[in-house]
Each structure stands twice: as structure tokens, then as C-alpha cells.
GROMACS .gro file of C-alpha atoms in nm:
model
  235
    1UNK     CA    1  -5.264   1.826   6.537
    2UNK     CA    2  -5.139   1.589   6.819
    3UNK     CA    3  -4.876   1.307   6.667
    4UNK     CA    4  -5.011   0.973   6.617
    5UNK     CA    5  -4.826   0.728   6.814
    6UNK     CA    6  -4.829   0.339   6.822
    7UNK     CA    7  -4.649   0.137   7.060
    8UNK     CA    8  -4.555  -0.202   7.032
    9UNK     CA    9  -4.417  -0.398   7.383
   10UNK     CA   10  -4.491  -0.745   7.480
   11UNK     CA   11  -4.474  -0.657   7.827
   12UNK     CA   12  -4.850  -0.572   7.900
   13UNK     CA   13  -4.773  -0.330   8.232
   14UNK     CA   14  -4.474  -0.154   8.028
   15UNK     CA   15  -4.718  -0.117   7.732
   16UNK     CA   16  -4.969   0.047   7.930
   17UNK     CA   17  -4.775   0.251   8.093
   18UNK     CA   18  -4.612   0.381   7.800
   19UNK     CA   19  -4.930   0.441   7.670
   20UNK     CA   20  -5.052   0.694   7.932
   21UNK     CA   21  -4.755   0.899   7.945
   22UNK     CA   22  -4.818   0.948   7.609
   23UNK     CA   23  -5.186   1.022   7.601
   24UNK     CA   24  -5.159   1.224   7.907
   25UNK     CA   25  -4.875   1.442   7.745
   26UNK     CA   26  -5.126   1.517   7.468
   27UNK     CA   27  -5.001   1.265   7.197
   28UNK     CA   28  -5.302   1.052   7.025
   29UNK     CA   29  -5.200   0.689   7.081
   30UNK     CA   30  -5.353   0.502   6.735
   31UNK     CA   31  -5.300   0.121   6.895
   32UNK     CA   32  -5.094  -0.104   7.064
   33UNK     CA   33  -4.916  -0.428   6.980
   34UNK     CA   34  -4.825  -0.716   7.173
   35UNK     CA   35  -4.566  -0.887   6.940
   36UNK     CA   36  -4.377  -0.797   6.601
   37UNK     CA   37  -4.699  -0.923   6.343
   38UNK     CA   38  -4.908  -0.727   6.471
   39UNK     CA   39  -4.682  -0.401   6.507
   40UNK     CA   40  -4.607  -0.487   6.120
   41UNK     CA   41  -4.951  -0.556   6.020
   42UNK     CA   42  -5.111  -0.225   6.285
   43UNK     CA   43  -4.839   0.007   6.152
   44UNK     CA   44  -4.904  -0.081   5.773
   45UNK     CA   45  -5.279  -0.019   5.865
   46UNK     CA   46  -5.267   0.294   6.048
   47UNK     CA   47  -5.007   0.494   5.962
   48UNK     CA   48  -4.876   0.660   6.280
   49UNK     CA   49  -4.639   0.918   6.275
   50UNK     CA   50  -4.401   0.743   6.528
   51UNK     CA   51  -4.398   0.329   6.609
   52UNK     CA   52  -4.229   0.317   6.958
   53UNK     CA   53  -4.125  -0.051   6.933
   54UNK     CA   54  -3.939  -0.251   7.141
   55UNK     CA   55  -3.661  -0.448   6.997
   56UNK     CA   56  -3.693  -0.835   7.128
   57UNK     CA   57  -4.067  -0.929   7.072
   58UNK     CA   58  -4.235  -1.242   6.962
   59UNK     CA   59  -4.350  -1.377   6.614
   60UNK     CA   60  -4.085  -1.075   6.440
   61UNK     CA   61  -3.843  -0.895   6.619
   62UNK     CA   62  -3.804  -0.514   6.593
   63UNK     CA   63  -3.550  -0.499   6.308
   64UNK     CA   64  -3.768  -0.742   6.094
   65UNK     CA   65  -4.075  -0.512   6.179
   66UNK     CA   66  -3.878  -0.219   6.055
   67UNK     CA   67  -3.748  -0.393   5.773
   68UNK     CA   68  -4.125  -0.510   5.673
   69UNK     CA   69  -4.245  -0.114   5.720
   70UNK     CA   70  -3.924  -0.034   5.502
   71UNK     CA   71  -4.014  -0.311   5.221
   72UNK     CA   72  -4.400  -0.178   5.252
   73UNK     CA   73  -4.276   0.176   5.160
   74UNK     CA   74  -4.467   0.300   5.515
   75UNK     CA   75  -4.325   0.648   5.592
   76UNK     CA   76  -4.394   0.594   5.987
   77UNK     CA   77  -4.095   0.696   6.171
   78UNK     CA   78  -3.941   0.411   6.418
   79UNK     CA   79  -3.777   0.507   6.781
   80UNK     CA   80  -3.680   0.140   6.963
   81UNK     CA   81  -3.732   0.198   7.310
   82UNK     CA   82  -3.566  -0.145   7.444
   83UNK     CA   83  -3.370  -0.272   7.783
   84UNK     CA   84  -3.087  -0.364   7.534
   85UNK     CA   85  -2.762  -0.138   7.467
   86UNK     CA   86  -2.566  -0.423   7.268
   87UNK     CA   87  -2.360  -0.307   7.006
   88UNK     CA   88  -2.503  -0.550   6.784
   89UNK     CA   89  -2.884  -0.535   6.849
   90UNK     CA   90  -2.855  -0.123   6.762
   91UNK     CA   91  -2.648  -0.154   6.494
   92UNK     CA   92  -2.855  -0.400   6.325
   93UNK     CA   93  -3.168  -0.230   6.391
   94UNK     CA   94  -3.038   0.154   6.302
   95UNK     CA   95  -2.919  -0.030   5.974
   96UNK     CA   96  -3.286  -0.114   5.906
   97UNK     CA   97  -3.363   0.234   5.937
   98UNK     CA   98  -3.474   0.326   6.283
   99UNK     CA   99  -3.470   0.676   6.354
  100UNK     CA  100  -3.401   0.690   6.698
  101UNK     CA  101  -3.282   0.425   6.962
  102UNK     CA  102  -3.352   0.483   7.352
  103UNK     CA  103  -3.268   0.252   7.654
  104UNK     CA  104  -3.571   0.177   7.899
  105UNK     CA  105  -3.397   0.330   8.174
  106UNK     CA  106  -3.462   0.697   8.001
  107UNK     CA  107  -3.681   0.969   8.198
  108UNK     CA  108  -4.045   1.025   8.121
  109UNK     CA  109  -3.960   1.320   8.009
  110UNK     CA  110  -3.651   1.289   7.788
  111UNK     CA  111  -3.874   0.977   7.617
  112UNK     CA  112  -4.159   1.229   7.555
  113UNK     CA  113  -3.899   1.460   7.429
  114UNK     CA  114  -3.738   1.157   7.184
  115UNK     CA  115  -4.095   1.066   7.057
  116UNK     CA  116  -4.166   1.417   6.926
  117UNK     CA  117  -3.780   1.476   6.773
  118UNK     CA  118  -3.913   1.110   6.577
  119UNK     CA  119  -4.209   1.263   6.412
  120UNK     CA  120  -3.965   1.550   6.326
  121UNK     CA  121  -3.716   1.287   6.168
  122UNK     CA  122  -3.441   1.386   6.418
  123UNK     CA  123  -3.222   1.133   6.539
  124UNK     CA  124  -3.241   1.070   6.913
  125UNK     CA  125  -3.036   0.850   7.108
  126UNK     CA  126  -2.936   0.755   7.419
  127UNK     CA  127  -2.572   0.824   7.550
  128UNK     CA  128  -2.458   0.497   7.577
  129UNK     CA  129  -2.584   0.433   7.234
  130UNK     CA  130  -2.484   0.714   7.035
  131UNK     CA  131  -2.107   0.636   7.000
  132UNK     CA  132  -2.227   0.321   6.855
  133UNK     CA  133  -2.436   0.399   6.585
  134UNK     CA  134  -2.167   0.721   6.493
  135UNK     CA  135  -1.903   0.451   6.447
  136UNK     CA  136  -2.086   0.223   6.283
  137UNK     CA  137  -2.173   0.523   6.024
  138UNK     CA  138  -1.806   0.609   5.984
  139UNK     CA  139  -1.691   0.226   5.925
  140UNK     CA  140  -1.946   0.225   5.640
  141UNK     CA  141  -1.839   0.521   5.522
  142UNK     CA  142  -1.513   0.446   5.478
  143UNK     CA  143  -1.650   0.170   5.253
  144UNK     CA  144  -1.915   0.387   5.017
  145UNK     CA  145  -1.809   0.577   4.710
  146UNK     CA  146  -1.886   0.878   4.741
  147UNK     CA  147  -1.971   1.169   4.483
  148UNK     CA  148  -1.766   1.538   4.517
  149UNK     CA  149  -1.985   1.703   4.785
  150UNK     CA  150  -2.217   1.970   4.743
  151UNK     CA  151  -2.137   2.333   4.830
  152UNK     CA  152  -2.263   2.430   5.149
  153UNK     CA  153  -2.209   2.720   5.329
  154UNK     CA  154  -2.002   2.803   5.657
  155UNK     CA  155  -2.281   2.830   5.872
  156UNK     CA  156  -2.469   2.500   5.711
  157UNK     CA  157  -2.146   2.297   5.783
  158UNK     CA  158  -2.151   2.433   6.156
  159UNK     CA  159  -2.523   2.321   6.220
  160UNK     CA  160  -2.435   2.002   6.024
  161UNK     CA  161  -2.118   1.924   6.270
  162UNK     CA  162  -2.344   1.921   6.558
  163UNK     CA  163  -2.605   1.723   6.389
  164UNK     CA  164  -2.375   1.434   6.381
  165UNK     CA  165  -2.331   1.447   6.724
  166UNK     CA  166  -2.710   1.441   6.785
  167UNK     CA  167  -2.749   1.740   6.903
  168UNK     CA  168  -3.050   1.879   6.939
  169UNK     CA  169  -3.224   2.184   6.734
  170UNK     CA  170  -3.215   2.356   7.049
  171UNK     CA  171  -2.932   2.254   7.174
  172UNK     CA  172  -2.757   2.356   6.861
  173UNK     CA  173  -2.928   2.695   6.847
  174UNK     CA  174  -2.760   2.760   7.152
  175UNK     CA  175  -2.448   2.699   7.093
  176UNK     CA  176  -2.453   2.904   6.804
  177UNK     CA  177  -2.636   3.180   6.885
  178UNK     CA  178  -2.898   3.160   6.654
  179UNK     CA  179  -3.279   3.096   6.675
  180UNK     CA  180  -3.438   2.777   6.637
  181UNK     CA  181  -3.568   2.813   6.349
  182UNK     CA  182  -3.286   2.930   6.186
  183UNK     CA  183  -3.109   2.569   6.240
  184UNK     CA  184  -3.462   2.405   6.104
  185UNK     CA  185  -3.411   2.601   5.794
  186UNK     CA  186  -3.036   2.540   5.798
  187UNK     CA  187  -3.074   2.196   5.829
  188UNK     CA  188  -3.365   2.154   5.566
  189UNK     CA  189  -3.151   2.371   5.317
  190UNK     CA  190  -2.853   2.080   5.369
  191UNK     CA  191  -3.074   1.803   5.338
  192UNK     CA  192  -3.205   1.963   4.967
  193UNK     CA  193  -2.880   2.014   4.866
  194UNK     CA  194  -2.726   1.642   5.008
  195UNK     CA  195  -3.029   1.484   4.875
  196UNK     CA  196  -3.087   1.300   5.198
  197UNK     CA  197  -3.432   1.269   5.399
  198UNK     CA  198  -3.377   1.291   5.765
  199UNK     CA  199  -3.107   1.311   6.015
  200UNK     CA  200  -3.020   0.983   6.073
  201UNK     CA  201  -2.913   1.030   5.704
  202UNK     CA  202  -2.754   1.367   5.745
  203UNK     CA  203  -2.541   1.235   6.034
  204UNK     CA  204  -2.378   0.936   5.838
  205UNK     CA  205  -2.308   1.140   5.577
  206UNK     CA  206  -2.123   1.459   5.824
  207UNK     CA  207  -1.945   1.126   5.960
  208UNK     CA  208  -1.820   1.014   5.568
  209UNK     CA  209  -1.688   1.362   5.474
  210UNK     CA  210  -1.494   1.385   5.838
  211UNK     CA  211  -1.703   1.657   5.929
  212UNK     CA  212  -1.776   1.500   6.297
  213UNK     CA  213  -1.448   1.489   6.368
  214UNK     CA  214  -1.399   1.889   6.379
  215UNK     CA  215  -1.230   1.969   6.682
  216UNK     CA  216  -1.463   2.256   6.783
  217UNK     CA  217  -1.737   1.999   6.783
  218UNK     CA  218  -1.757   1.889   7.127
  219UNK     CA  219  -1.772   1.512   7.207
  220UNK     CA  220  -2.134   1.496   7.368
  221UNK     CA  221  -2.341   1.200   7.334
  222UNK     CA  222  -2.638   1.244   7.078
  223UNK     CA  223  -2.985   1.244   7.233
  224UNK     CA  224  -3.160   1.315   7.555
  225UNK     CA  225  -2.956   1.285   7.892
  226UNK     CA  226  -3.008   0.940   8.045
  227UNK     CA  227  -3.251   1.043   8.327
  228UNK     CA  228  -3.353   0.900   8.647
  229UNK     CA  229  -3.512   0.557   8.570
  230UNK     CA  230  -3.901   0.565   8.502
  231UNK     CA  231  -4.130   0.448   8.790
  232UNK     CA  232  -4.192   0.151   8.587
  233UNK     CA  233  -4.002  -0.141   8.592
  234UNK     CA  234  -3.799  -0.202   8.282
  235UNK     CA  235  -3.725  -0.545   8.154
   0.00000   0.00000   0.00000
């Protein structure tokens, strides 16, 4: 079944345009939204699998539209696609619980890519943004308390280093030498054990136990490669 998308931009050209890259890559575009209320009140209503929201938008911005999807218990999967890289405006919306965060000068491509990782619950991020949201998990992390960690196995910490780089499935399969599938199962076998629900999750918590650190972890941004800029303008 194609993923159901909603987009939320209060640019109308960017919005549009958005829009039929989706549809014409085959995803099934639910609605649009033109400022944070309605992105909040469209989202609660239809129940996409991914809200591509931009962060600065009128009436709510987009960490108060996903802290109102959060508070409505909405299981709809956030990836902020804004022209902001600020520390702060990532931070505070990846602390809401965004899943993903890309810049608006990403490729087509790597953006179609990063909206069908979302739906998965994989973290996607843009280089320049990646090194911010992996420090901002380890300087909370040095701040939780933290239970004795679960047993995991040789390979499961391997797959789980390069998850908190943001590596990709593939990317990770790679590396290793292994099949794709075998790092889905990997990873979905860590999760059960952890207790945790996605890889933004998974990340923070290979950042807490100093498992990102491993020096045969390479130090690659997380996400798709920043890409040539889209034909449309970004704001």
C-alpha cells in the first residue's frame, strides 16, 4: 500500500511542489496545510503515516504541532523539512519527538528517500544536522539514570553503533556484510529487548551507554547526502 503523506508549508509554490514529487513517486498525499492549526487539526483527522512539516509556520509552529500530535497520542511519524539548521530550532523540535529533520536544500531524491525511512521510524537527517541532535542526545544522557543494560549480542551492538550514526539499513548492511533484512531483524530484536520504539530512540540510547563513540564506527553524518539543491526555490 502506498504511504500516506501530509505536508504542511505555508509557502503555497513549495507546498505544491512538494506535493507532486510525492504523488508522482507513488506516495498517496492525504492533504495539505497552510499553517500549524490546521497541520494539528488535518493530522489528528487523517492519520498519515508521515507529516512533512515545516518548522516556522503561522498560528503554531512545528514543535507545538508535534507536541499537540504527541499530547493527542497520534502515532503519525514527523520529518521537518525546513530552511533552518539552528542548533536551537532542531534541538527543540527533535525533543518534541520528530523523527527525522531535513534542510530544504536536500535532493528530490534523498527527500523521497527520508520520507519513506519516516514511515519506517528510521531517523533521517541531514549532515549538517546530525551532529546536533547526537550531542544533544549524549548531554541528556549524561543527565538520565539509567538501568544495567540489557544483554545484547556482538552482532546487535555492531548494527546498533551505526544506528547512532544514522546510518542507513542499507548502508549498514554493507558495511557489514550482511543482508538487509538481517539488520531489520537485528535492529527490531534490540528495540524488544531496550524497550524503545523507533530509532530516534535507539540512537539516544547507543549515545548514553558510549556505544557511538566506538572507534570502528566511522564519523559519517546520519541521513541522506546533502544533494544538489531542488529546482524549487527554498525559503
Amino acid at each position: 500500500m502506498a504511504i500516506r503523506v501530509l505536508v504542511a508549508d505555508d509557502h503555497p509554490m513549495w507546498r505544491e511542489a512538494v506535493e507532486k514529487d510525492l504523488i508522482e513517486a507513488g506516495f498517496e498525499v492525504v492533504g495539505t496545510a497552510s499553517d500549524g492549526r490546521a497541520a494539528l487539526e488535518r493530522t489528528r483527522a487523517t492519520r498519515p503515516d508521515v507529516l512533512v512539516l515545516d518548522l516556522h509556520l503561522p498560528l503554531l509552529s512545528g514543535a507545538e504541532v508535534v507536541r499537540g500530535l504527541k499530547d493527542a497520542q497520534v502515532e503519525t511519524r514527523v520529518l521537518i523539512l525546513s530552511a533552518s539548521g539552528a542548533a536551537q530550532d532542531v534541538v527543540e523540535v527533535m525533543k518534541e519527538g520528530a523523527v527525522g529533520y531535513l534542510v530544504k536544500s536536500t535532493g528530490r531524491e534523498e527527500f523521497l528517500q527520508a520520507v519513506a525511512a519516516t514511515s519506517r521510524g528510521e531517523a533521517v537527517f541531514t549532515p549538517e544536522v546530525a551532529g546536533l541532535v547526537l550531542g544533544e542526545y549524549g548531554r541528556l544522557a549524561r543527565h538520565d539514570s539509567r538501568e544495567p543494560a540489557p544483554e545484547l549480542t556482538a552482532r546487535e551492538k555492531d548494527v546498533l553503533r551505526f544506528v547512532a550514526t544514522g546510518m542507513s539499513y542499507r548502508d549498514i548492511a554493507e558495511t557489514l556484510g550482511i543482508s538487509h533484512r538481517t539488520v531489520q531483524n537485528h535492529v527490531q530484536n534490540t528495540l524488544g529487548k531496550l524497550q524503545l520504539n523507533n530509532r530516534v530512540q535507539l540512537a539516544r540510547y547507543a549515545v548514553a551507554q558510549g556505544l557511538a563513540q566506538d572507534d570502528s564506527v566511522p564519523g559519517a553524518a546520519a541521513g541522506p547526502s546533502s544533494g544538489p539543491a531542488p529546482t524549487r526555490a527554498p525559503r
